mmCIF file with all atom_site columns, C-alpha atoms in Angstrom:
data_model
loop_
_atom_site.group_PDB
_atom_site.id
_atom_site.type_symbol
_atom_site.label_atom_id
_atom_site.label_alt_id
_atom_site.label_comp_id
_atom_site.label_asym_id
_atom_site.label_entity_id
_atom_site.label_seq_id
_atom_site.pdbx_PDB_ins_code
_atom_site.Cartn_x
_atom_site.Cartn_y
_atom_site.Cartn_z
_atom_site.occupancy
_atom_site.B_iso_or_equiv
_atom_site.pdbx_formal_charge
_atom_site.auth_seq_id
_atom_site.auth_comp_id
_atom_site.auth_asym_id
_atom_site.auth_atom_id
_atom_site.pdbx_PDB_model_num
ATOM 1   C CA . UNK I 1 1   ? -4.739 -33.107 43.010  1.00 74.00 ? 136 UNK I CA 1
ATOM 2   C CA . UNK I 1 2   ? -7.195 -31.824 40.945  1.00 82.00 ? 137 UNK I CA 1
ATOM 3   C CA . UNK I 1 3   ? -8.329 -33.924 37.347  1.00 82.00 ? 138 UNK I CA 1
ATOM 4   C CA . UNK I 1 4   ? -7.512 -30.798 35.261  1.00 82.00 ? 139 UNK I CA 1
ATOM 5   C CA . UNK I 1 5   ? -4.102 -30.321 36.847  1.00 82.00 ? 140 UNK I CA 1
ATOM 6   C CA . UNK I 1 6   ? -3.824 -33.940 35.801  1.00 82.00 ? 141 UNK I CA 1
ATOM 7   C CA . UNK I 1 7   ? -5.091 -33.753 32.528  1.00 80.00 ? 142 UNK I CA 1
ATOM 8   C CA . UNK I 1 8   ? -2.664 -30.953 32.288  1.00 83.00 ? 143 UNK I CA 1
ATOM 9   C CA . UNK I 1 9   ? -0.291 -32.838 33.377  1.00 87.00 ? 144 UNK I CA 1
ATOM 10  C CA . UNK I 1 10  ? -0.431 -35.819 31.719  1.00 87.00 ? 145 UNK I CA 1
ATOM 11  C CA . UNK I 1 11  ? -0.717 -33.403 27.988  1.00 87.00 ? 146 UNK I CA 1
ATOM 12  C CA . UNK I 1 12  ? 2.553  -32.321 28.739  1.00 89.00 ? 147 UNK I CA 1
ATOM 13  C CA . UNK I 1 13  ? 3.936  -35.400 29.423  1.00 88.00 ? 148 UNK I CA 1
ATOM 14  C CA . UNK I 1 14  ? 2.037  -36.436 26.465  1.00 86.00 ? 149 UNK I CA 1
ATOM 15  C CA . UNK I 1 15  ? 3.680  -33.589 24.038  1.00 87.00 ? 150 UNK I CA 1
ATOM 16  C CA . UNK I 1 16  ? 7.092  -34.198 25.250  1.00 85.00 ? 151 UNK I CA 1
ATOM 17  C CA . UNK I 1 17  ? 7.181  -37.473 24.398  1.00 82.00 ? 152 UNK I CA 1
ATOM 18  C CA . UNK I 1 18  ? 5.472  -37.222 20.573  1.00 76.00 ? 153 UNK I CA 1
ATOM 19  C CA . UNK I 1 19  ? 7.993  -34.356 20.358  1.00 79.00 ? 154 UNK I CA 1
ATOM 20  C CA . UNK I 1 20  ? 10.684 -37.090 21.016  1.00 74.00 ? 155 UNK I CA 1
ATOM 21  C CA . UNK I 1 21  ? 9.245  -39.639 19.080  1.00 74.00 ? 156 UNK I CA 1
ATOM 22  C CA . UNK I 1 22  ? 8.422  -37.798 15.578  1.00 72.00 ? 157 UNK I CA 1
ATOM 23  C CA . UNK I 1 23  ? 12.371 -35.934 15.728  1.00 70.00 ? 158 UNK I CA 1
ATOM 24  C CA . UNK I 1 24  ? 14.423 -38.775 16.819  1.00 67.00 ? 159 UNK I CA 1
ATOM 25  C CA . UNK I 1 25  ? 12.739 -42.293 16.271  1.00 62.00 ? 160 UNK I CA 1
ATOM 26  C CA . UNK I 1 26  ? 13.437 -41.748 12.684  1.00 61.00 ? 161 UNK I CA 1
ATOM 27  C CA . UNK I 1 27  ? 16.993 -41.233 12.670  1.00 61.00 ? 162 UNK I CA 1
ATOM 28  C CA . UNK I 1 28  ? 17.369 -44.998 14.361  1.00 70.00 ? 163 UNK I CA 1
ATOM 29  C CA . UNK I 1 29  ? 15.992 -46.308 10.904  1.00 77.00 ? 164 UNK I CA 1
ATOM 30  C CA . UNK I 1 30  ? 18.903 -43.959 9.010   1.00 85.00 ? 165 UNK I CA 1
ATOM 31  C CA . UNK I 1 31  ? 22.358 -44.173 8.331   1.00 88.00 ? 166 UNK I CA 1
ATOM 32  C CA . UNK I 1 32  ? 24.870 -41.189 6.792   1.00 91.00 ? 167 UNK I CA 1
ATOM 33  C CA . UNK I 1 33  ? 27.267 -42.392 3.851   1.00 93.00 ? 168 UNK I CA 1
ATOM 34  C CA . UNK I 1 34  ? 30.157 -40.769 3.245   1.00 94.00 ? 169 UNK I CA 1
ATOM 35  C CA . UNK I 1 35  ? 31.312 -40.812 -0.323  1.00 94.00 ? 170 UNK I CA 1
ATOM 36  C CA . UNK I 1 36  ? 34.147 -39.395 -2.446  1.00 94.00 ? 171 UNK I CA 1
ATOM 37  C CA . UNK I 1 37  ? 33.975 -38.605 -5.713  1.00 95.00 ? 172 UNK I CA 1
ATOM 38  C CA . UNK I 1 38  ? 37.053 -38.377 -8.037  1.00 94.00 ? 173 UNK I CA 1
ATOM 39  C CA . UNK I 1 39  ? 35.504 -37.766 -11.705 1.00 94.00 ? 174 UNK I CA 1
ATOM 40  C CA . UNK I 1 40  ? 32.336 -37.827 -13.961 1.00 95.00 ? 175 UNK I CA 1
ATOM 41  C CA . UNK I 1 41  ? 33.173 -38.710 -17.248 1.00 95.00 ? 176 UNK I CA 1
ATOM 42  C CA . UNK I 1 42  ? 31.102 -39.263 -20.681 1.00 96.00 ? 177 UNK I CA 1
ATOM 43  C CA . UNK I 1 43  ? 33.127 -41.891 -22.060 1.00 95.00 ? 178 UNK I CA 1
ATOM 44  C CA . UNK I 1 44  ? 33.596 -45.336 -20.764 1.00 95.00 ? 179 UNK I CA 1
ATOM 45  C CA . UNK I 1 45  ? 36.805 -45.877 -21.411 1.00 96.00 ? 180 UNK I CA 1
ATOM 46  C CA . UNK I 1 46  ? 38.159 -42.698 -19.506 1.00 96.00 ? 181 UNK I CA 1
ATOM 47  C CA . UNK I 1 47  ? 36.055 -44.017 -16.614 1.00 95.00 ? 182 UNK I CA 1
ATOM 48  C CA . UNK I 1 48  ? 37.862 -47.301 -16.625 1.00 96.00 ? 183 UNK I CA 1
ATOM 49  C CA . UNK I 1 49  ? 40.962 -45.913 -16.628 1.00 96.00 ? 184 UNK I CA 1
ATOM 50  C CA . UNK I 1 50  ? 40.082 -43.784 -14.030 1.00 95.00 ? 185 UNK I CA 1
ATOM 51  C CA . UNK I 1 51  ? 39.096 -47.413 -12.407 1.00 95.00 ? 186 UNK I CA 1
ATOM 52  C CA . UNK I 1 52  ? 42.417 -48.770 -13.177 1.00 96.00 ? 187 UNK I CA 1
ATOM 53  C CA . UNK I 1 53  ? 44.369 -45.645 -11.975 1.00 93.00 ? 188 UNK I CA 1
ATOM 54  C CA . UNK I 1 54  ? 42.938 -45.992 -8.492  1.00 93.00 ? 189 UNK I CA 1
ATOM 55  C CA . UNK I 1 55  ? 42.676 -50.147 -8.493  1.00 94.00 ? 190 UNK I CA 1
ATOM 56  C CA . UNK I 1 56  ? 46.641 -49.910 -9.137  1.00 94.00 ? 191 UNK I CA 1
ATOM 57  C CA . UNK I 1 57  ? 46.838 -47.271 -5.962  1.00 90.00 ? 192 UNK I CA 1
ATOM 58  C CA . UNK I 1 58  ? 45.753 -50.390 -4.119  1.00 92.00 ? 193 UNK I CA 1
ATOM 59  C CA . UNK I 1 59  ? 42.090 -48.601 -3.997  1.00 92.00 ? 194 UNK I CA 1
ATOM 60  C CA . UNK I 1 60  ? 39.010 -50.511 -4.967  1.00 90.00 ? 195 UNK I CA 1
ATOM 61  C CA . UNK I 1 61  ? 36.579 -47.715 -6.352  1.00 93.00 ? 196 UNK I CA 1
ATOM 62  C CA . UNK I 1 62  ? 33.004 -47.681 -7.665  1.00 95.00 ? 197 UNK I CA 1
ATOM 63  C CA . UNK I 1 63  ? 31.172 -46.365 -10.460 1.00 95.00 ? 198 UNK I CA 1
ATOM 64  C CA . UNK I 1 64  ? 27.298 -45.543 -11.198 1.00 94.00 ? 199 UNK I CA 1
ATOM 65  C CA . UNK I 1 65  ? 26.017 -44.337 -14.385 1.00 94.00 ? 200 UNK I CA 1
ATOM 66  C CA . UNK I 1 66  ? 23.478 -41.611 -14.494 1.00 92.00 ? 201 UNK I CA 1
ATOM 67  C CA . UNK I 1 67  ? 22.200 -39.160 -17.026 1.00 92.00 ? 202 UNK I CA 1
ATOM 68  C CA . UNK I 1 68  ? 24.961 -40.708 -19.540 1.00 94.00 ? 203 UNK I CA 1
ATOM 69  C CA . UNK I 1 69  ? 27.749 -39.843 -17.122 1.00 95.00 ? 204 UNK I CA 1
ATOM 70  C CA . UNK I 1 70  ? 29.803 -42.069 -15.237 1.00 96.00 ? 205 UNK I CA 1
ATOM 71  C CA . UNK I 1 71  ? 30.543 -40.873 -11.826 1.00 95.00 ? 206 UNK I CA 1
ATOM 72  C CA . UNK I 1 72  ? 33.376 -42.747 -10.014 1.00 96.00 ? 207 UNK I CA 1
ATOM 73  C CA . UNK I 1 73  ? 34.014 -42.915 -6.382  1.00 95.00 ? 208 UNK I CA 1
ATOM 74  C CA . UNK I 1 74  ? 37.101 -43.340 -4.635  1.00 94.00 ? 209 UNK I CA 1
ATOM 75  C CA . UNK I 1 75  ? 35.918 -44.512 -1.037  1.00 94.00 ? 210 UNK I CA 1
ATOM 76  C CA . UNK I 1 76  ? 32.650 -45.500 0.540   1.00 94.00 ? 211 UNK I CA 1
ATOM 77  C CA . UNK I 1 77  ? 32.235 -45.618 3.978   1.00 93.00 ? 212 UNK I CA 1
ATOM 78  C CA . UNK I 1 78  ? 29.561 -44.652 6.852   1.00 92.00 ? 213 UNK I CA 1
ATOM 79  C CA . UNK I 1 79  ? 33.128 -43.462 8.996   1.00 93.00 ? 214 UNK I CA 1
ATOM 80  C CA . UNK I 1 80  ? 33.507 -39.867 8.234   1.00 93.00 ? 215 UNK I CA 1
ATOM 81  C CA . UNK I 1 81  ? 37.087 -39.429 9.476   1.00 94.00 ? 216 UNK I CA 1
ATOM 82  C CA . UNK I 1 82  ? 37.860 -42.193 7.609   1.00 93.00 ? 217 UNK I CA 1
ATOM 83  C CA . UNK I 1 83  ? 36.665 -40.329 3.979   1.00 92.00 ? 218 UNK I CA 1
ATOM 84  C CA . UNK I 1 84  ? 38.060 -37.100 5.346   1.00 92.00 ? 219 UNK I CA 1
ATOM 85  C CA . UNK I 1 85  ? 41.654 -39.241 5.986   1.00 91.00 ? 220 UNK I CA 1
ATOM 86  C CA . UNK I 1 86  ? 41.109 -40.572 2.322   1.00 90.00 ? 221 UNK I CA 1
ATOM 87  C CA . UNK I 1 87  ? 40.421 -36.677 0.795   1.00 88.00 ? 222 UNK I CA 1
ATOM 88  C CA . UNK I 1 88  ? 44.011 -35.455 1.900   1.00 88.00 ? 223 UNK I CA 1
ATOM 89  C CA . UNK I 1 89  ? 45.722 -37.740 -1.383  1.00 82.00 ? 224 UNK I CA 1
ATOM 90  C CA . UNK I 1 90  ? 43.045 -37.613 -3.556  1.00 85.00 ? 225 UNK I CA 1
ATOM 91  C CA . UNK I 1 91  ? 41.640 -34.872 -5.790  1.00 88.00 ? 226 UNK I CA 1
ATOM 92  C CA . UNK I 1 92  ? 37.839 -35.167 -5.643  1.00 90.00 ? 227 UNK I CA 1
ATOM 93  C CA . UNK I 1 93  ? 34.501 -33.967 -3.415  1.00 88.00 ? 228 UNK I CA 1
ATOM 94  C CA . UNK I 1 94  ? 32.977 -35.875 -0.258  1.00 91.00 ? 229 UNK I CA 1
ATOM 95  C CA . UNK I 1 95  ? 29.278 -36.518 -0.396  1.00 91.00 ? 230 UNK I CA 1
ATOM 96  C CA . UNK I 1 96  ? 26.930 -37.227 2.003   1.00 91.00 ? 231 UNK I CA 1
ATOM 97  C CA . UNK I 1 97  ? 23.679 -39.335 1.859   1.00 91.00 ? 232 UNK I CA 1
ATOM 98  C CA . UNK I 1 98  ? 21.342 -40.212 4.606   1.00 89.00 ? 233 UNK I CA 1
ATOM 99  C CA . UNK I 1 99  ? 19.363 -43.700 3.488   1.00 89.00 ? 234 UNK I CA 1
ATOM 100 C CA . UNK I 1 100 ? 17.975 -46.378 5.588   1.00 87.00 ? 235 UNK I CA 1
ATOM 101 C CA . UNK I 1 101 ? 19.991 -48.046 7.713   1.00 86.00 ? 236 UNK I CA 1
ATOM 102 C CA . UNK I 1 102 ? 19.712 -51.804 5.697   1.00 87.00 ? 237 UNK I CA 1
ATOM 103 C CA . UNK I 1 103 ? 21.055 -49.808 2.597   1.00 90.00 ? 238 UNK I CA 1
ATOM 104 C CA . UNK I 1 104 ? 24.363 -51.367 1.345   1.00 90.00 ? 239 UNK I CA 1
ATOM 105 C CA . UNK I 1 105 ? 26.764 -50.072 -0.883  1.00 91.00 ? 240 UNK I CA 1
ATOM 106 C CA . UNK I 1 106 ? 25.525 -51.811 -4.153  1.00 91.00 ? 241 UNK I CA 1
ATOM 107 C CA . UNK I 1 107 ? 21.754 -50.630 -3.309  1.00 92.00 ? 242 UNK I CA 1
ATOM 108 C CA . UNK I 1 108 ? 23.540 -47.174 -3.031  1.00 92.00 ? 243 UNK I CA 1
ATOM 109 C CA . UNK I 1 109 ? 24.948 -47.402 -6.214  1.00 91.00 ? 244 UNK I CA 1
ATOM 110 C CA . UNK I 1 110 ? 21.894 -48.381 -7.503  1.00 91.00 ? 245 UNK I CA 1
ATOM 111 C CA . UNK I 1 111 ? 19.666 -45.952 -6.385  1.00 90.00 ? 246 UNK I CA 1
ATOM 112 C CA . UNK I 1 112 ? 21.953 -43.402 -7.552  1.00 91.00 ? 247 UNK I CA 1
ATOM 113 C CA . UNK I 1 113 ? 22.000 -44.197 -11.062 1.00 90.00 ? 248 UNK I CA 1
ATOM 114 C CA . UNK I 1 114 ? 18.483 -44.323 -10.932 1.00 88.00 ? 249 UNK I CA 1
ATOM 115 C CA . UNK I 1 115 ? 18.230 -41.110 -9.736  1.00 86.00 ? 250 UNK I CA 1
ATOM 116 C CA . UNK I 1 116 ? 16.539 -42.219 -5.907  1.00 83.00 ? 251 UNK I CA 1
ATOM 117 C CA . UNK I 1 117 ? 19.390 -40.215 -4.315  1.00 75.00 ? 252 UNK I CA 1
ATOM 118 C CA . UNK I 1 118 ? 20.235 -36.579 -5.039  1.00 62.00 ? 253 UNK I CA 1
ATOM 119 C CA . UNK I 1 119 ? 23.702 -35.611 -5.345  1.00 57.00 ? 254 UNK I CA 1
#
Protein backbone atom coordinates (compact mmCIF):
# COMPACT_ATOMS: atom_id res chain seq x y z
CA UNK A 1 0.00 0.00 0.00
CA UNK A 2 1.11 3.18 -0.76
CA UNK A 3 2.28 5.89 2.40
CA UNK A 4 -0.28 8.47 1.14
CA UNK A 5 -3.12 5.95 0.99
CA UNK A 6 -1.94 5.40 4.54
CA UNK A 7 -1.63 8.72 5.63
CA UNK A 8 -5.04 8.99 4.21
CA UNK A 9 -6.02 6.44 5.91
CA UNK A 10 -4.90 6.80 9.12
CA UNK A 11 -6.54 10.93 8.92
CA UNK A 12 -9.70 9.40 8.66
CA UNK A 13 -9.36 7.15 11.24
CA UNK A 14 -7.88 10.01 12.98
CA UNK A 15 -11.10 12.44 12.37
CA UNK A 16 -13.53 9.85 13.29
CA UNK A 17 -12.30 9.33 16.41
CA UNK A 18 -11.75 13.32 17.59
CA UNK A 19 -15.27 13.55 16.12
CA UNK A 20 -16.23 10.92 18.83
CA UNK A 21 -14.24 12.19 21.44
CA UNK A 22 -15.10 16.14 21.43
CA UNK A 23 -19.34 15.13 21.03
CA UNK A 24 -19.60 12.35 23.42
CA UNK A 25 -16.67 12.19 26.05
CA UNK A 26 -18.28 15.13 27.60
CA UNK A 27 -21.60 13.92 28.26
CA UNK A 28 -19.86 10.97 30.60
CA UNK A 29 -18.81 13.94 32.96
CA UNK A 30 -22.80 15.24 32.87
CA UNK A 31 -25.84 14.36 34.43
CA UNK A 32 -29.69 15.76 33.53
CA UNK A 33 -31.85 16.84 36.69
CA UNK A 34 -35.21 16.80 36.54
CA UNK A 35 -36.95 19.33 38.70
CA UNK A 36 -40.50 20.51 39.46
CA UNK A 37 -41.40 23.61 40.39
CA UNK A 38 -44.66 24.43 42.29
CA UNK A 39 -44.37 28.36 43.15
CA UNK A 40 -42.08 31.49 43.37
CA UNK A 41 -43.10 33.60 45.97
CA UNK A 42 -41.78 37.11 47.50
CA UNK A 43 -42.64 36.50 50.94
CA UNK A 44 -41.22 33.96 53.24
CA UNK A 45 -43.89 33.03 54.97
CA UNK A 46 -46.10 32.06 51.84
CA UNK A 47 -43.07 29.97 50.84
CA UNK A 48 -43.15 28.06 54.07
CA UNK A 49 -46.47 27.34 53.87
CA UNK A 50 -46.12 26.29 50.58
CA UNK A 51 -43.28 23.98 52.43
CA UNK A 52 -45.71 22.81 54.92
CA UNK A 53 -48.56 22.17 52.37
CA UNK A 54 -46.42 19.68 50.49
CA UNK A 55 -44.32 18.27 53.79
CA UNK A 56 -48.00 17.32 55.12
CA UNK A 57 -48.69 15.54 51.45
CA UNK A 58 -45.95 13.28 52.74
CA UNK A 59 -43.55 15.28 50.12
CA UNK A 60 -40.23 16.62 51.23
CA UNK A 61 -39.68 19.78 48.91
CA UNK A 62 -36.87 22.31 48.45
CA UNK A 63 -36.47 25.87 48.22
CA UNK A 64 -33.64 28.33 46.75
CA UNK A 65 -33.75 31.97 46.96
CA UNK A 66 -32.80 34.06 44.03
CA UNK A 67 -33.34 37.60 42.91
CA UNK A 68 -35.57 38.05 46.25
CA UNK A 69 -37.86 35.23 45.19
CA UNK A 70 -38.24 32.01 46.68
CA UNK A 71 -38.69 29.29 44.24
CA UNK A 72 -39.92 25.95 45.72
CA UNK A 73 -39.63 22.58 44.24
CA UNK A 74 -41.74 19.73 44.65
CA UNK A 75 -39.42 16.74 43.46
CA UNK A 76 -35.81 16.35 42.49
CA UNK A 77 -34.67 13.58 40.75
CA UNK A 78 -32.18 12.58 37.73
CA UNK A 79 -35.35 9.79 36.77
CA UNK A 80 -37.47 11.60 34.34
CA UNK A 81 -40.50 9.30 34.45
CA UNK A 82 -40.32 9.55 37.86
CA UNK A 83 -40.90 13.76 37.79
CA UNK A 84 -43.27 13.24 34.90
CA UNK A 85 -45.29 10.49 37.41
CA UNK A 86 -44.99 13.30 40.15
CA UNK A 87 -46.48 16.29 37.54
CA UNK A 88 -49.91 14.38 37.08
CA UNK A 89 -51.05 15.63 41.09
CA UNK A 90 -49.25 18.56 41.25
CA UNK A 91 -49.74 22.01 39.71
CA UNK A 92 -46.29 23.28 38.73
CA UNK A 93 -43.46 23.17 35.64
CA UNK A 94 -40.61 20.42 35.16
CA UNK A 95 -37.14 21.77 34.63
CA UNK A 96 -34.28 20.42 33.31
CA UNK A 97 -30.54 21.06 34.11
CA UNK A 98 -27.54 19.36 32.75
CA UNK A 99 -24.48 19.80 35.55
CA UNK A 100 -21.63 17.60 36.26
CA UNK A 101 -22.17 14.40 37.17
CA UNK A 102 -20.66 14.83 41.15
CA UNK A 103 -23.38 17.64 41.47
CA UNK A 104 -25.81 16.81 44.36
CA UNK A 105 -28.95 18.20 45.14
CA UNK A 106 -27.78 20.81 47.81
CA UNK A 107 -24.87 22.03 45.28
CA UNK A 108 -27.92 22.35 42.88
CA UNK A 109 -29.71 24.39 45.07
CA UNK A 110 -26.89 26.33 45.58
CA UNK A 111 -25.82 27.16 42.38
CA UNK A 112 -29.20 28.17 41.58
CA UNK A 113 -29.63 30.81 43.98
CA UNK A 114 -26.50 32.06 42.96
CA UNK A 115 -27.47 32.33 39.67
CA UNK A 116 -24.70 29.37 38.16
CA UNK A 117 -27.73 27.63 36.60
CA UNK A 118 -30.26 29.24 34.26
CA UNK A 119 -33.77 28.48 34.67
Amino acid sequence: MKFEVKVVIMSIIFSIVCMFVFTYASSFTQKTIYAYQVGIYKEASNKDAKLAELKESGIEGYCYKKDGQYYVLSMISEDQKKVEKHAVDMKGIMKTYVVSSDTTVKTLLDNLSKGVIHD
